Amino acid sequence: MSGPTIEHIELRRISLPLVRPFQTSFGTWTERDILLVRVVSDGVEGWGECVAGTTPTYSSEYTDGAHRAVREFLGPLLLGRPLAAAAVAPTLAPFKGHRMAKATLETAILDAELRGAGRSMAAALGGTRTSVPVGVSVGIPDTLDDLRRIVEDHRAEGYRRIKLKIKPGFDVTPVAAAREQLGPDVTLQVDANAAYRVDDPDQQQALEDLDPFGLALVEQPFPEEQVLAHVDLAARMRTPICLDESILDRATTADALSLGACSIVNIKAGRVGGCLEAAAIHDLCVEQDVPVWCGGMLETGIGRAANLALASLPGFKLPGDISASARYWHRDVVTEPFTVDEHGRMAVPDGPGLGVDIDIDFIESVTTAVDEVTPR
Ligand code: OSB
Ligand code: MG
C-alpha cells in the first residue's frame, strides 16, 4: 500500500501593507505581494510562504518568477507523487536555482505531512528548544533622530539584539548614533545587503571604520558572487563577517567557511531551497563550531512559524531576525499573532506541522489571484 499523494497544489497571491516602509540598500518595501502555496493530500492541507520580493533586488528571484516556476516547472513534477518532503529537493533537482520557489513547495508539503502525522515541524527538524531569543532588523530611517527613537523603542520591546541596515554613505554615522543611544551592552549588528564595492577605497574604509563600535557582526557587505572579497575584509577586521546572500546551499557554506569568508552564517530556508537544506547547513556549522542565526524576509505568520521551527535547532545560538507580527503587519494571516516576551524570546509553535491556524477568511480578503498547478 502506498501512502497519501500530493493531490492539489494551489498558488495564491496576497497583498499586505507593511506597518511602516522597510528601506534597505537595495530599495524600499512598503507592502508585500506574497505567493502562498497550499497543498492538499488525503483531506489534509499544508501551507508554504515564498520569501521572494516583488523585484529581483535582494537576489535574482522575484514573486512573479517564483509563481511561474512553481506553476510551469516545479509543481507539475510533484503533483501525484507521494506526500514526502524529503523527496522534494531530489525530485526538483533537474531544475536549476529557483530556491525560494522550491522552498515554498517543500514547506507546504512538510506542513501537510506533519499535520497528517500529528508532529510539529520543530520536532521533525531536530529542534531542541520551546522558545528562542529574537532580534529585530531596522530599515534605513529618514533621519538619525528617527533611528535613535526606533532603536530605543525596540530595546523597550525586549528584543535581544538590534540589526541596522546600512549602505554606502549611511554606515559609520548611524552606527555611532545607535551605539551612543543604546550604550555598550546592547548587541548591535549591521547588514549591507551586498551594497559595497570592492573597487571603492572609501567604501572599504567605511567598513573598517565600523570596527570600534563593538558590533556582533557585519552581514554581507559585498555582492553574492564575491566570496573572496569577504575573505579579504575578514582578515582586515576584528568584527566577525556573516554571509547571507552568498550562502546558497550546504556546499557554498562549506566553501565559504574553508576560505575564511565568514565566521557566522545567516540561514534562511527560502534562500537555500528549503528547511531540510537549511538544517543540513546548521549541522555543518555545528560540526565546525560556527554560530548560526535564522534570517527573515518580512514573512507573515506562515513563514515566521517555519523560521521558528528552524531556529529551535541547537546551533542557532544567536538571535534571529524573527520579530513580532505587529512589527510587520496590522493583522497577520494566522489566528494568533506572534509576540515577543519581556526576555526577548518568542515561543516555538508545537502543534502539528507549522503549528499555526491559518486565518483563511482574512487571507481570502487580501487575495489578489488564485491559480493552480495542472498535470502536464
Ligand atoms: O537581508 O536580512 C535581509 C528583509 C528583506 C530582505 C532581506 C533581508 C531582510 C531583513 C528583514 O533584514 C528581517 C525580518 O524579516 O525582520
Ligand atoms: Mg541580510
mmCIF file of C-alpha atoms and ligand atoms in Angstrom:
data_model
loop_
_atom_site.group_PDB
_atom_site.id
_atom_site.type_symbol
_atom_site.label_atom_id
_atom_site.label_comp_id
_atom_site.label_asym_id
_atom_site.label_seq_id
_atom_site.Cartn_x
_atom_site.Cartn_y
_atom_site.Cartn_z
ATOM 1 C CA MET A 1 0.000 0.000 0.000
ATOM 2 C CA SER A 2 1.307 3.423 -0.831
ATOM 3 C CA GLY A 3 0.624 6.457 1.385
ATOM 4 C CA PRO A 4 -1.070 9.755 0.599
ATOM 5 C CA THR A 5 -0.150 11.621 -2.569
ATOM 6 C CA ILE A 6 0.006 15.292 -3.498
ATOM 7 C CA GLU A 7 -3.445 15.804 -4.984
ATOM 8 C CA HIS A 8 -3.665 19.543 -5.398
ATOM 9 C CA ILE A 9 -1.250 22.476 -5.424
ATOM 10 C CA GLU A 10 -2.812 25.927 -5.176
ATOM 11 C CA LEU A 11 -0.935 29.172 -5.732
ATOM 12 C CA ARG A 12 -2.416 32.172 -4.016
ATOM 13 C CA ARG A 13 -1.196 35.756 -4.157
ATOM 14 C CA ILE A 14 -1.910 38.063 -1.272
ATOM 15 C CA SER A 15 -1.111 41.742 -0.874
ATOM 16 C CA LEU A 16 -0.352 43.121 2.584
ATOM 17 C CA PRO A 17 0.848 46.623 3.511
ATOM 18 C CA LEU A 18 3.742 46.792 5.985
ATOM 19 C CA VAL A 19 3.084 48.847 9.133
ATOM 20 C CA ARG A 20 5.971 51.071 8.017
ATOM 21 C CA PRO A 21 8.191 51.121 4.937
ATOM 22 C CA PHE A 22 11.345 48.994 5.170
ATOM 23 C CA GLN A 23 14.326 50.561 3.418
ATOM 24 C CA THR A 24 17.467 48.613 2.592
ATOM 25 C CA SER A 25 20.480 49.291 0.376
ATOM 26 C CA PHE A 26 18.556 47.639 -2.494
ATOM 27 C CA GLY A 27 15.269 49.504 -2.193
ATOM 28 C CA THR A 28 12.190 50.166 -0.079
ATOM 29 C CA TRP A 29 9.416 47.674 0.620
ATOM 30 C CA THR A 30 6.113 49.351 1.555
ATOM 31 C CA GLU A 31 3.858 46.363 1.003
ATOM 32 C CA ARG A 32 4.383 42.712 0.245
ATOM 33 C CA ASP A 33 2.979 40.860 -2.723
ATOM 34 C CA ILE A 34 3.330 37.322 -1.388
ATOM 35 C CA LEU A 35 2.982 33.940 -3.059
ATOM 36 C CA LEU A 36 1.423 31.332 -0.779
ATOM 37 C CA VAL A 37 1.281 27.688 -1.771
ATOM 38 C CA ARG A 38 -1.345 25.329 -0.384
ATOM 39 C CA VAL A 39 -1.098 21.592 -0.991
ATOM 40 C CA VAL A 40 -3.896 19.150 -0.364
ATOM 41 C CA SER A 41 -3.383 15.469 0.344
ATOM 42 C CA ASP A 42 -5.868 12.973 1.724
ATOM 43 C CA GLY A 43 -8.030 15.668 3.303
ATOM 44 C CA VAL A 44 -5.077 17.432 4.949
ATOM 45 C CA GLU A 45 -3.672 20.748 3.740
ATOM 46 C CA GLY A 46 -0.266 22.312 4.154
ATOM 47 C CA TRP A 47 0.936 25.868 3.579
ATOM 48 C CA GLY A 48 4.176 27.456 2.440
ATOM 49 C CA GLU A 49 5.140 31.109 2.029
ATOM 50 C CA CYS A 50 7.515 32.277 -0.688
ATOM 51 C CA VAL A 51 10.052 34.831 0.558
ATOM 52 C CA ALA A 52 10.803 36.325 -2.861
ATOM 53 C CA GLY A 53 10.363 40.077 -3.222
ATOM 54 C CA THR A 54 8.346 41.802 -5.937
ATOM 55 C CA THR A 55 11.549 42.750 -7.776
ATOM 56 C CA PRO A 56 14.800 40.750 -8.162
ATOM 57 C CA THR A 57 16.788 43.148 -5.973
ATOM 58 C CA TYR A 58 17.714 41.037 -2.919
ATOM 59 C CA SER A 59 18.608 38.099 -5.160
ATOM 60 C CA SER A 60 17.663 37.057 -8.693
ATOM 61 C CA GLU A 61 14.341 35.592 -7.578
ATOM 62 C CA TYR A 62 11.082 37.570 -7.573
ATOM 63 C CA THR A 63 7.463 36.774 -6.835
ATOM 64 C CA ASP A 64 6.100 36.532 -10.379
ATOM 65 C CA GLY A 65 9.101 34.389 -11.367
ATOM 66 C CA ALA A 66 8.605 32.056 -8.409
ATOM 67 C CA HIS A 67 4.902 31.800 -9.235
ATOM 68 C CA ARG A 68 5.680 30.822 -12.809
ATOM 69 C CA ALA A 69 8.419 28.399 -11.756
ATOM 70 C CA VAL A 70 6.008 26.632 -9.392
ATOM 71 C CA ARG A 71 3.187 26.531 -11.917
ATOM 72 C CA GLU A 72 5.143 25.600 -15.041
ATOM 73 C CA PHE A 73 8.082 23.519 -13.868
ATOM 74 C CA LEU A 74 8.280 22.588 -10.185
ATOM 75 C CA GLY A 75 4.650 21.920 -9.311
ATOM 76 C CA PRO A 76 3.924 19.539 -12.197
ATOM 77 C CA LEU A 77 6.892 17.343 -11.151
ATOM 78 C CA LEU A 78 5.383 16.921 -7.678
ATOM 79 C CA LEU A 79 1.695 16.551 -8.486
ATOM 80 C CA GLY A 80 0.549 12.964 -7.914
ATOM 81 C CA ARG A 81 3.752 11.978 -6.117
ATOM 82 C CA PRO A 82 3.844 10.623 -2.558
ATOM 83 C CA LEU A 83 3.492 13.282 0.132
ATOM 84 C CA ALA A 84 7.125 13.269 1.304
ATOM 85 C CA ALA A 85 9.074 16.467 1.978
ATOM 86 C CA ALA A 86 12.382 14.569 1.856
ATOM 87 C CA ALA A 87 11.720 13.735 -1.800
ATOM 88 C CA VAL A 88 11.024 17.318 -2.878
ATOM 89 C CA ALA A 89 14.605 18.596 -3.348
ATOM 90 C CA PRO A 90 15.816 15.458 -5.201
ATOM 91 C CA THR A 91 12.706 15.490 -7.416
ATOM 92 C CA LEU A 92 13.158 19.171 -8.283
ATOM 93 C CA ALA A 93 16.951 18.966 -8.732
ATOM 94 C CA PRO A 94 16.809 18.875 -12.575
ATOM 95 C CA PHE A 95 15.648 22.495 -12.444
ATOM 96 C CA LYS A 96 18.444 24.870 -11.523
ATOM 97 C CA GLY A 97 18.106 27.599 -8.934
ATOM 98 C CA HIS A 98 14.651 28.910 -8.011
ATOM 99 C CA ARG A 99 15.427 28.026 -4.438
ATOM 100 C CA MET A 100 12.764 30.276 -2.943
ATOM 101 C CA ALA A 101 10.134 28.661 -5.151
ATOM 102 C CA LYS A 102 11.376 25.168 -4.246
ATOM 103 C CA ALA A 103 11.437 26.019 -0.546
ATOM 104 C CA THR A 104 7.806 27.157 -0.694
ATOM 105 C CA LEU A 105 6.712 23.798 -2.074
ATOM 106 C CA GLU A 106 8.859 21.841 0.379
ATOM 107 C CA THR A 107 7.422 23.755 3.343
ATOM 108 C CA ALA A 108 3.814 23.237 2.225
ATOM 109 C CA ILE A 109 4.426 19.525 1.684
ATOM 110 C CA LEU A 110 6.236 19.137 5.017
ATOM 111 C CA ASP A 111 3.412 21.019 6.767
ATOM 112 C CA ALA A 112 0.785 18.688 5.267
ATOM 113 C CA GLU A 113 2.886 15.607 6.002
ATOM 114 C CA LEU A 114 3.398 16.578 9.641
ATOM 115 C CA ARG A 115 -0.184 17.739 10.203
ATOM 116 C CA GLY A 116 -1.215 14.283 8.993
ATOM 117 C CA ALA A 117 1.254 12.653 11.388
ATOM 118 C CA GLY A 118 0.437 14.960 14.325
ATOM 119 C CA ARG A 119 4.062 16.059 14.624
ATOM 120 C CA SER A 120 5.499 19.575 14.868
ATOM 121 C CA MET A 121 7.916 20.984 12.303
ATOM 122 C CA ALA A 122 10.316 21.952 15.082
ATOM 123 C CA ALA A 123 10.450 18.333 16.322
ATOM 124 C CA ALA A 124 10.788 16.981 12.774
ATOM 125 C CA LEU A 125 13.765 19.245 12.010
ATOM 126 C CA GLY A 126 15.569 18.344 15.247
ATOM 127 C CA GLY A 127 14.589 21.361 17.317
ATOM 128 C CA THR A 128 15.502 21.255 20.996
ATOM 129 C CA ARG A 129 14.014 24.482 22.381
ATOM 130 C CA THR A 130 10.470 25.651 23.103
ATOM 131 C CA SER A 131 11.333 29.330 22.738
ATOM 132 C CA VAL A 132 14.155 31.209 21.058
ATOM 133 C CA PRO A 133 15.835 34.592 21.549
ATOM 134 C CA VAL A 134 14.834 37.024 18.825
ATOM 135 C CA GLY A 135 16.086 40.274 17.353
ATOM 136 C CA VAL A 136 14.808 42.982 15.086
ATOM 137 C CA SER A 137 16.024 44.385 11.781
ATOM 138 C CA VAL A 138 15.796 48.176 11.467
ATOM 139 C CA GLY A 139 15.391 49.636 7.988
ATOM 140 C CA ILE A 140 17.241 52.767 6.903
ATOM 141 C CA PRO A 141 15.335 55.668 8.516
ATOM 142 C CA ASP A 142 14.766 59.212 7.252
ATOM 143 C CA THR A 143 16.807 60.894 9.980
ATOM 144 C CA LEU A 144 19.262 59.990 12.730
ATOM 145 C CA ASP A 145 16.696 61.185 15.291
ATOM 146 C CA ASP A 146 14.245 58.658 13.876
ATOM 147 C CA LEU A 147 16.938 55.989 14.160
ATOM 148 C CA ARG A 148 17.576 56.809 17.826
ATOM 149 C CA ARG A 149 13.851 56.674 18.583
ATOM 150 C CA ILE A 150 13.319 53.407 16.716
ATOM 151 C CA VAL A 151 16.213 51.551 18.378
ATOM 152 C CA GLU A 152 15.110 52.832 21.781
ATOM 153 C CA ASP A 153 11.567 51.551 21.152
ATOM 154 C CA HIS A 154 12.869 48.149 20.089
ATOM 155 C CA ARG A 155 15.056 47.904 23.173
ATOM 156 C CA ALA A 156 11.956 48.653 25.295
ATOM 157 C CA GLU A 157 10.016 45.940 23.414
ATOM 158 C CA GLY A 158 12.546 43.415 24.717
ATOM 159 C CA TYR A 159 14.480 42.476 21.574
ATOM 160 C CA ARG A 160 17.755 40.731 22.332
ATOM 161 C CA ARG A 161 19.672 42.407 19.574
ATOM 162 C CA ILE A 162 19.212 45.119 17.030
ATOM 163 C CA LYS A 163 20.346 44.983 13.423
ATOM 164 C CA LEU A 164 20.784 48.159 11.407
ATOM 165 C CA LYS A 165 20.539 48.200 7.643
ATOM 166 C CA ILE A 166 23.465 50.132 6.190
ATOM 167 C CA LYS A 167 24.576 51.282 2.749
ATOM 168 C CA PRO A 168 27.496 53.335 1.457
ATOM 169 C CA GLY A 169 27.062 56.827 2.907
ATOM 170 C CA PHE A 170 24.817 55.533 5.692
ATOM 171 C CA ASP A 171 27.101 53.453 7.844
ATOM 172 C CA VAL A 172 29.602 54.863 10.360
ATOM 173 C CA THR A 173 27.485 57.842 11.444
ATOM 174 C CA PRO A 174 24.246 55.910 12.105
ATOM 175 C CA VAL A 175 26.139 53.092 13.818
ATOM 176 C CA ALA A 176 27.802 55.662 16.090
ATOM 177 C CA ALA A 177 24.401 57.255 16.819
ATOM 178 C CA ALA A 178 22.751 53.916 17.627
ATOM 179 C CA ARG A 179 25.668 52.835 19.798
ATOM 180 C CA GLU A 180 25.576 56.128 21.675
ATOM 181 C CA GLN A 181 21.815 55.793 22.185
ATOM 182 C CA LEU A 182 21.922 52.176 23.339
ATOM 183 C CA GLY A 183 25.162 52.129 25.308
ATOM 184 C CA PRO A 184 27.800 49.396 25.153
ATOM 185 C CA ASP A 185 25.681 46.486 26.442
ATOM 186 C CA VAL A 186 23.088 46.120 23.690
ATOM 187 C CA THR A 187 24.012 43.664 20.942
ATOM 188 C CA LEU A 188 24.188 45.599 17.694
ATOM 189 C CA GLN A 189 24.936 44.325 14.192
ATOM 190 C CA VAL A 190 24.705 45.670 10.642
ATOM 191 C CA ASP A 191 23.536 44.348 7.268
ATOM 192 C CA ALA A 192 24.735 45.886 3.992
ATOM 193 C CA ASN A 193 22.818 43.602 1.588
ATOM 194 C CA ALA A 194 25.769 43.393 -0.777
ATOM 195 C CA ALA A 195 25.925 47.153 -1.427
ATOM 196 C CA TYR A 196 29.668 47.822 -1.023
ATOM 197 C CA ARG A 197 32.060 47.936 -3.927
ATOM 198 C CA VAL A 198 35.395 46.211 -3.677
ATOM 199 C CA ASP A 199 36.954 48.774 -6.028
ATOM 200 C CA ASP A 200 35.917 51.822 -3.957
ATOM 201 C CA PRO A 201 38.568 52.641 -1.332
ATOM 202 C CA ASP A 202 36.219 54.995 0.582
ATOM 203 C CA GLN A 203 33.626 52.269 0.919
ATOM 204 C CA GLN A 204 36.270 49.777 2.043
ATOM 205 C CA GLN A 205 37.487 52.289 4.611
ATOM 206 C CA ALA A 206 33.964 52.895 5.923
ATOM 207 C CA LEU A 207 33.565 49.186 6.597
ATOM 208 C CA GLU A 208 36.856 49.070 8.500
ATOM 209 C CA ASP A 209 35.772 52.166 10.431
ATOM 210 C CA LEU A 210 32.883 50.138 11.899
ATOM 211 C CA ASP A 211 35.374 48.085 13.924
ATOM 212 C CA PRO A 212 35.467 50.279 17.064
ATOM 213 C CA PHE A 213 31.699 50.015 17.706
ATOM 214 C CA GLY A 214 31.726 46.501 19.123
ATOM 215 C CA LEU A 215 29.336 45.110 16.518
ATOM 216 C CA ALA A 216 28.359 41.447 16.800
ATOM 217 C CA LEU A 217 28.829 41.071 13.042
ATOM 218 C CA VAL A 218 28.815 42.745 9.642
ATOM 219 C CA GLU A 219 26.412 40.955 7.301
ATOM 220 C CA GLN A 220 27.050 40.574 3.556
ATOM 221 C CA PRO A 221 28.978 43.728 2.688
ATOM 222 C CA PHE A 222 29.824 42.625 -0.889
ATOM 223 C CA PRO A 223 27.878 41.064 -3.788
ATOM 224 C CA GLU A 224 26.733 37.474 -3.587
ATOM 225 C CA GLU A 225 29.352 36.123 -6.012
ATOM 226 C CA GLN A 226 32.314 37.985 -4.457
ATOM 227 C CA VAL A 227 33.225 35.495 -1.771
ATOM 228 C CA LEU A 228 36.938 36.332 -1.865
ATOM 229 C CA ALA A 229 36.222 39.990 -1.135
ATOM 230 C CA HIS A 230 34.757 38.794 2.151
ATOM 231 C CA VAL A 231 37.871 36.705 2.876
ATOM 232 C CA ASP A 232 39.927 39.826 2.369
ATOM 233 C CA LEU A 233 37.774 42.005 4.613
ATOM 234 C CA ALA A 234 37.610 39.334 7.328
ATOM 235 C CA ALA A 235 41.408 39.442 7.507
ATOM 236 C CA ARG A 236 41.340 43.233 7.970
ATOM 237 C CA MET A 237 38.542 43.491 10.557
ATOM 238 C CA ARG A 238 38.093 42.356 14.124
ATOM 239 C CA THR A 239 34.290 42.351 13.754
ATOM 240 C CA PRO A 240 33.051 38.946 12.531
ATOM 241 C CA ILE A 241 31.820 38.769 8.941
ATOM 242 C CA CYS A 242 28.498 36.992 8.392
ATOM 243 C CA LEU A 243 27.206 35.879 4.997
ATOM 244 C CA ASP A 244 23.574 35.953 3.897
ATOM 245 C CA GLU A 245 23.126 36.291 0.095
ATOM 246 C CA SER A 246 26.298 34.257 -0.700
ATOM 247 C CA ILE A 247 25.050 31.189 1.191
ATOM 248 C CA LEU A 248 23.062 29.223 -1.391
ATOM 249 C CA ASP A 249 23.276 25.681 -0.040
ATOM 250 C CA ARG A 250 25.396 23.361 2.108
ATOM 251 C CA ALA A 251 28.209 23.245 -0.470
ATOM 252 C CA THR A 252 28.615 27.029 -0.741
ATOM 253 C CA THR A 253 28.600 27.188 3.051
ATOM 254 C CA ALA A 254 31.406 24.617 3.256
ATOM 255 C CA ASP A 255 33.409 26.566 0.657
ATOM 256 C CA ALA A 256 32.859 29.932 2.376
ATOM 257 C CA LEU A 257 33.928 28.523 5.736
ATOM 258 C CA SER A 258 37.019 26.798 4.382
ATOM 259 C CA LEU A 259 38.057 30.006 2.610
ATOM 260 C CA GLY A 260 37.532 32.064 5.765
ATOM 261 C CA ALA A 261 34.921 34.298 4.119
ATOM 262 C CA CYS A 262 32.785 34.361 7.245
ATOM 263 C CA SER A 263 32.759 33.162 10.837
ATOM 264 C CA ILE A 264 28.969 33.385 11.314
ATOM 265 C CA VAL A 265 26.213 32.212 8.962
ATOM 266 C CA ASN A 266 22.732 33.651 8.402
ATOM 267 C CA ILE A 267 20.475 30.731 7.455
ATOM 268 C CA LYS A 268 17.280 31.394 5.518
ATOM 269 C CA ALA A 269 15.358 28.342 4.386
ATOM 270 C CA GLY A 270 13.972 30.231 1.381
ATOM 271 C CA ARG A 271 17.392 31.285 0.122
ATOM 272 C CA VAL A 272 18.817 27.735 0.310
ATOM 273 C CA GLY A 273 15.894 25.841 -1.242
ATOM 274 C CA GLY A 274 14.103 24.619 1.858
ATOM 275 C CA CYS A 275 14.261 23.898 5.559
ATOM 276 C CA LEU A 276 15.855 20.462 5.077
ATOM 277 C CA GLU A 277 18.845 22.040 3.292
ATOM 278 C CA ALA A 278 18.806 24.758 5.972
ATOM 279 C CA ALA A 279 19.017 22.083 8.681
ATOM 280 C CA ALA A 280 21.931 20.466 6.812
ATOM 281 C CA ILE A 281 23.764 23.823 6.796
ATOM 282 C CA HIS A 282 23.049 24.116 10.514
ATOM 283 C CA ASP A 283 24.565 20.670 11.101
ATOM 284 C CA LEU A 284 27.688 21.537 9.110
ATOM 285 C CA CYS A 285 28.135 24.777 11.071
ATOM 286 C CA VAL A 286 27.660 22.978 14.404
ATOM 287 C CA GLU A 287 30.358 20.461 13.386
ATOM 288 C CA GLN A 288 32.705 23.369 12.685
ATOM 289 C CA ASP A 289 31.666 25.337 15.779
ATOM 290 C CA VAL A 290 30.336 28.200 13.638
ATOM 291 C CA PRO A 291 27.405 30.114 15.193
ATOM 292 C CA VAL A 292 24.330 30.489 13.015
ATOM 293 C CA TRP A 293 21.148 32.539 13.214
ATOM 294 C CA CYS A 294 17.865 32.498 11.390
ATOM 295 C CA GLY A 295 17.345 35.297 8.892
ATOM 296 C CA GLY A 296 13.982 36.745 7.920
ATOM 297 C CA MET A 297 12.380 38.210 4.801
ATOM 298 C CA LEU A 298 9.435 40.122 6.290
ATOM 299 C CA GLU A 299 7.332 36.956 6.422
ATOM 300 C CA THR A 300 3.741 36.600 7.526
ATOM 301 C CA GLY A 301 2.891 34.196 10.334
ATOM 302 C CA ILE A 302 3.189 31.256 7.936
ATOM 303 C CA GLY A 303 6.830 31.891 7.085
ATOM 304 C CA ARG A 304 7.534 33.016 10.652
ATOM 305 C CA ALA A 305 6.269 29.689 12.043
ATOM 306 C CA ALA A 306 8.669 27.848 9.725
ATOM 307 C CA ASN A 307 11.528 30.158 10.781
ATOM 308 C CA LEU A 308 10.822 29.481 14.449
ATOM 309 C CA ALA A 309 10.849 25.721 13.853
ATOM 310 C CA LEU A 310 14.256 26.053 12.210
ATOM 311 C CA ALA A 311 15.584 28.437 14.863
ATOM 312 C CA SER A 312 14.725 25.903 17.582
ATOM 313 C CA LEU A 313 17.685 23.753 16.462
ATOM 314 C CA PRO A 314 20.543 23.853 18.971
ATOM 315 C CA GLY A 315 23.133 25.587 16.755
ATOM 316 C CA PHE A 316 21.016 28.729 16.338
ATOM 317 C CA LYS A 317 22.978 30.391 19.123
ATOM 318 C CA LEU A 318 22.388 33.972 18.011
ATOM 319 C CA PRO A 319 19.004 35.767 17.993
ATOM 320 C CA GLY A 320 17.242 35.571 14.624
ATOM 321 C CA ASP A 321 15.502 38.217 12.510
ATOM 322 C CA ILE A 322 12.229 36.898 13.887
ATOM 323 C CA SER A 323 10.124 39.758 15.215
ATOM 324 C CA ALA A 324 6.571 40.094 16.489
ATOM 325 C CA SER A 325 3.726 40.093 13.948
ATOM 326 C CA ALA A 326 2.970 43.699 14.958
ATOM 327 C CA ARG A 327 6.438 44.827 13.806
ATOM 328 C CA TYR A 328 5.379 43.956 10.237
ATOM 329 C CA TRP A 329 1.589 43.759 9.919
ATOM 330 C CA HIS A 330 -1.607 45.447 11.065
ATOM 331 C CA ARG A 331 -3.117 41.984 11.003
ATOM 332 C CA ASP A 332 -1.302 38.678 10.460
ATOM 333 C CA VAL A 333 -2.602 35.788 8.349
ATOM 334 C CA VAL A 334 -2.584 33.367 11.292
ATOM 335 C CA THR A 335 -5.192 33.488 14.067
ATOM 336 C CA GLU A 336 -2.675 34.041 16.897
ATOM 337 C CA PRO A 337 -0.205 36.856 16.200
ATOM 338 C CA PHE A 338 3.413 36.183 17.195
ATOM 339 C CA THR A 339 4.668 38.190 20.154
ATOM 340 C CA VAL A 340 7.991 38.698 21.899
ATOM 341 C CA ASP A 341 8.147 38.380 25.678
ATOM 342 C CA GLU A 342 9.963 40.683 28.108
ATOM 343 C CA HIS A 343 13.046 38.462 27.921
ATOM 344 C CA GLY A 344 13.223 38.914 24.152
ATOM 345 C CA ARG A 345 12.067 35.368 23.405
ATOM 346 C CA MET A 346 9.418 34.002 21.073
ATOM 347 C CA ALA A 347 7.596 30.710 21.574
ATOM 348 C CA VAL A 348 8.209 27.964 19.007
ATOM 349 C CA PRO A 349 4.871 26.553 17.775
ATOM 350 C CA ASP A 350 4.474 22.978 18.987
ATOM 351 C CA GLY A 351 1.242 21.967 17.254
ATOM 352 C CA PRO A 352 1.197 19.651 14.214
ATOM 353 C CA GLY A 353 3.089 20.906 11.151
ATOM 354 C CA LEU A 354 3.725 24.640 11.241
ATOM 355 C CA GLY A 355 1.585 24.720 14.388
ATOM 356 C CA VAL A 356 -0.372 27.801 13.352
ATOM 357 C CA ASP A 357 -4.047 28.180 12.466
ATOM 358 C CA ILE A 358 -4.458 29.839 9.099
ATOM 359 C CA ASP A 359 -6.926 32.740 9.129
ATOM 360 C CA ILE A 360 -8.483 31.764 5.827
ATOM 361 C CA ASP A 361 -11.181 34.452 5.933
ATOM 362 C CA PHE A 362 -8.556 37.152 6.282
ATOM 363 C CA ILE A 363 -6.400 35.514 3.609
ATOM 364 C CA GLU A 364 -9.400 35.473 1.255
ATOM 365 C CA SER A 365 -9.924 39.177 1.912
ATOM 366 C CA VAL A 366 -6.346 40.054 0.861
ATOM 367 C CA THR A 367 -6.079 37.573 -2.018
ATOM 368 C CA THR A 368 -5.314 39.147 -5.393
ATOM 369 C CA ALA A 369 -5.148 35.963 -7.502
ATOM 370 C CA VAL A 370 -5.629 32.216 -7.190
ATOM 371 C CA ASP A 371 -4.003 29.741 -9.562
ATOM 372 C CA GLU A 372 -3.317 26.020 -9.581
ATOM 373 C CA VAL A 373 -0.782 23.519 -10.810
ATOM 374 C CA THR A 374 -2.222 21.320 -13.527
ATOM 375 C CA PRO A 375 -0.880 17.934 -14.678
ATOM 376 C CA ARG A 376 1.416 18.009 -17.701
HETATM 377 O O1 OSB B 1 18.928 40.783 4.277
HETATM 378 O O2 OSB B 1 18.134 40.012 6.058
HETATM 379 C C1 OSB B 1 17.960 40.587 4.984
HETATM 380 C C2 OSB B 1 14.314 41.720 4.677
HETATM 381 C C3 OSB B 1 14.108 41.520 3.332
HETATM 382 C C4 OSB B 1 15.139 41.085 2.546
HETATM 383 C C5 OSB B 1 16.388 40.812 3.110
HETATM 384 C C6 OSB B 1 16.594 40.974 4.463
HETATM 385 C C7 OSB B 1 15.542 41.465 5.256
HETATM 386 C C8 OSB B 1 15.673 41.758 6.671
HETATM 387 C C9 OSB B 1 14.384 41.709 7.477
HETATM 388 O O3 OSB B 1 16.683 42.134 7.209
HETATM 389 C C10 OSB B 1 14.385 40.671 8.531
HETATM 390 C C11 OSB B 1 12.992 40.428 9.066
HETATM 391 O O4 OSB B 1 12.243 39.639 8.451
HETATM 392 O O5 OSB B 1 12.652 41.019 10.086
HETATM 393 MG MG MG B 2 20.704 40.076 5.211
#
